[in-house]
Coordinates of C-alpha atoms in Angstrom, one line a residue:
X1 CA -29.4 78.0 -59.0
X2 CA -31.3 76.0 -55.3
X3 CA -29.6 72.8 -55.0
X4 CA -26.7 74.9 -55.7
X5 CA -28.5 77.8 -52.6
X6 CA -29.4 74.6 -51.1
X7 CA -25.7 73.1 -50.8
X8 CA -24.0 75.9 -49.9
X9 CA -27.0 76.4 -46.4
X10 CA -25.5 73.2 -45.3
X11 CA -21.9 73.7 -46.3
X12 CA -22.1 76.3 -44.1
X13 CA -24.1 75.6 -40.9
X14 CA -21.6 71.8 -41.6
X15 CA -18.6 74.5 -40.8
X16 CA -20.2 76.2 -37.9
X17 CA -21.2 73.1 -35.9
X18 CA -17.0 72.4 -36.6
X19 CA -16.0 75.3 -35.6
X20 CA -18.1 75.5 -32.6
X21 CA -18.6 71.5 -31.7
X22 CA -15.6 69.6 -32.8
X23 CA -12.2 71.8 -32.5
X24 CA -10.3 72.1 -29.8
X25 CA -9.9 75.6 -27.7
X26 CA -6.5 76.3 -26.4
X27 CA -5.2 79.7 -24.2
X28 CA -2.1 80.4 -24.1
X29 CA -0.6 81.1 -20.4
X30 CA 0.1 84.7 -19.4
X31 CA 3.4 84.6 -17.2
X32 CA 3.3 87.8 -16.7
X33 CA 0.5 87.7 -15.4
X34 CA 0.2 84.8 -12.9
X35 CA 3.1 86.1 -11.1
X36 CA 2.0 90.0 -10.5
X37 CA -1.0 87.3 -9.1
X38 CA 0.1 84.9 -7.3
X39 CA -1.0 85.8 -4.2
X40 CA -5.3 86.7 -5.9
X41 CA -4.8 83.1 -6.7
X42 CA -5.9 83.9 -10.8
X43 CA -3.7 81.9 -13.2
X44 CA -4.8 84.1 -16.6
X45 CA -4.6 82.8 -19.7
X46 CA -5.4 84.4 -23.8
X47 CA -7.2 83.0 -26.2
X48 CA -9.2 84.4 -29.2
X49 CA -11.6 87.0 -29.5
X50 CA -13.8 83.5 -31.8
X51 CA -14.1 81.3 -28.8
X52 CA -15.9 84.9 -26.8
X53 CA -19.5 82.1 -27.2
X54 CA -17.6 79.3 -25.1
X55 CA -16.4 80.7 -22.4
X56 CA -18.8 82.1 -19.5
X57 CA -17.7 82.8 -16.5
X58 CA -18.5 80.7 -13.0
X59 CA -18.4 78.2 -15.6
X60 CA -16.0 74.6 -14.4
X61 CA -13.7 74.1 -17.4
X62 CA -11.0 71.2 -18.1
X63 CA -7.6 73.1 -18.9
X64 CA -5.8 69.4 -20.0
X65 CA -1.6 69.4 -21.2
X66 CA -0.2 66.6 -22.0
X67 CA -0.3 64.3 -18.6
X68 CA -1.3 67.2 -16.2
X69 CA -5.4 67.5 -16.0
X70 CA -7.0 70.7 -14.2
X71 CA -10.4 71.9 -13.1
X72 CA -11.0 75.6 -12.6
X73 CA -13.4 78.4 -12.6
X74 CA -13.2 80.9 -15.1
X75 CA -13.8 84.2 -12.5
X76 CA -13.1 87.3 -15.4
X77 CA -12.7 87.8 -19.0
X78 CA -11.5 90.9 -20.2
X79 CA -10.8 92.1 -23.7
X80 CA -7.6 94.1 -24.6
X81 CA -7.6 96.9 -26.9
X82 CA -4.0 95.9 -27.3
X83 CA -4.9 92.6 -28.7
X84 CA -8.3 93.4 -30.8
X85 CA -8.5 89.3 -31.6
X86 CA -8.0 87.7 -27.7
X87 CA -9.5 88.0 -24.6
X88 CA -7.6 87.4 -21.2
X89 CA -9.4 85.2 -19.3
X90 CA -8.4 84.7 -15.5
X91 CA -9.7 81.4 -14.1
X92 CA -9.5 81.3 -10.1
X93 CA -7.2 77.9 -8.2
X94 CA -9.2 76.8 -5.2
X95 CA -8.4 77.6 -2.3
X96 CA -5.1 76.4 -0.5
X97 CA -3.7 75.0 -4.2
X98 CA -1.0 75.6 -6.5
X99 CA -0.8 74.8 -10.2
X100 CA 2.1 74.2 -11.3
X101 CA 2.2 75.6 -15.3
X102 CA 3.9 72.6 -17.7
X103 CA 3.3 74.5 -20.9
X104 CA 2.0 77.3 -22.5
X105 CA -0.8 75.7 -24.0
X106 CA -3.8 74.6 -22.8
X107 CA -6.7 72.4 -24.5
X108 CA -9.8 73.8 -22.7
X109 CA -12.7 71.3 -22.4
X110 CA -16.4 72.1 -21.1
X111 CA -16.7 70.0 -17.8
X112 CA -20.2 70.2 -18.6
X113 CA -20.3 69.2 -22.4
X114 CA -17.5 66.6 -21.8
X115 CA -18.9 64.8 -18.8
X116 CA -15.2 64.0 -17.5
X117 CA -14.3 64.7 -14.1

């Protein structure tokens, strides 16, 4: 019985580490708000609430889709009542820089963890 409990514990910890560190985080462009707030230099994206621990306001993230890679700072996190399993992320664009979104979905990596850029 003890061996079974140890195996279950190891599997649970391994699964949590897999979800936290090895599964890529994807965000989806919110095209409706991107057009509305283009003057504010903020791009809005949606992602699942399960990634809540990954994102922190003020940190730099690398967004990548195909050949496009861009580094942006997270400006805001909003939890919508109409989408209970999702959260909306606002990324501030650097001054005097426009970014053309080439895709609806981007893979996100934490700059501090990836060691790139």
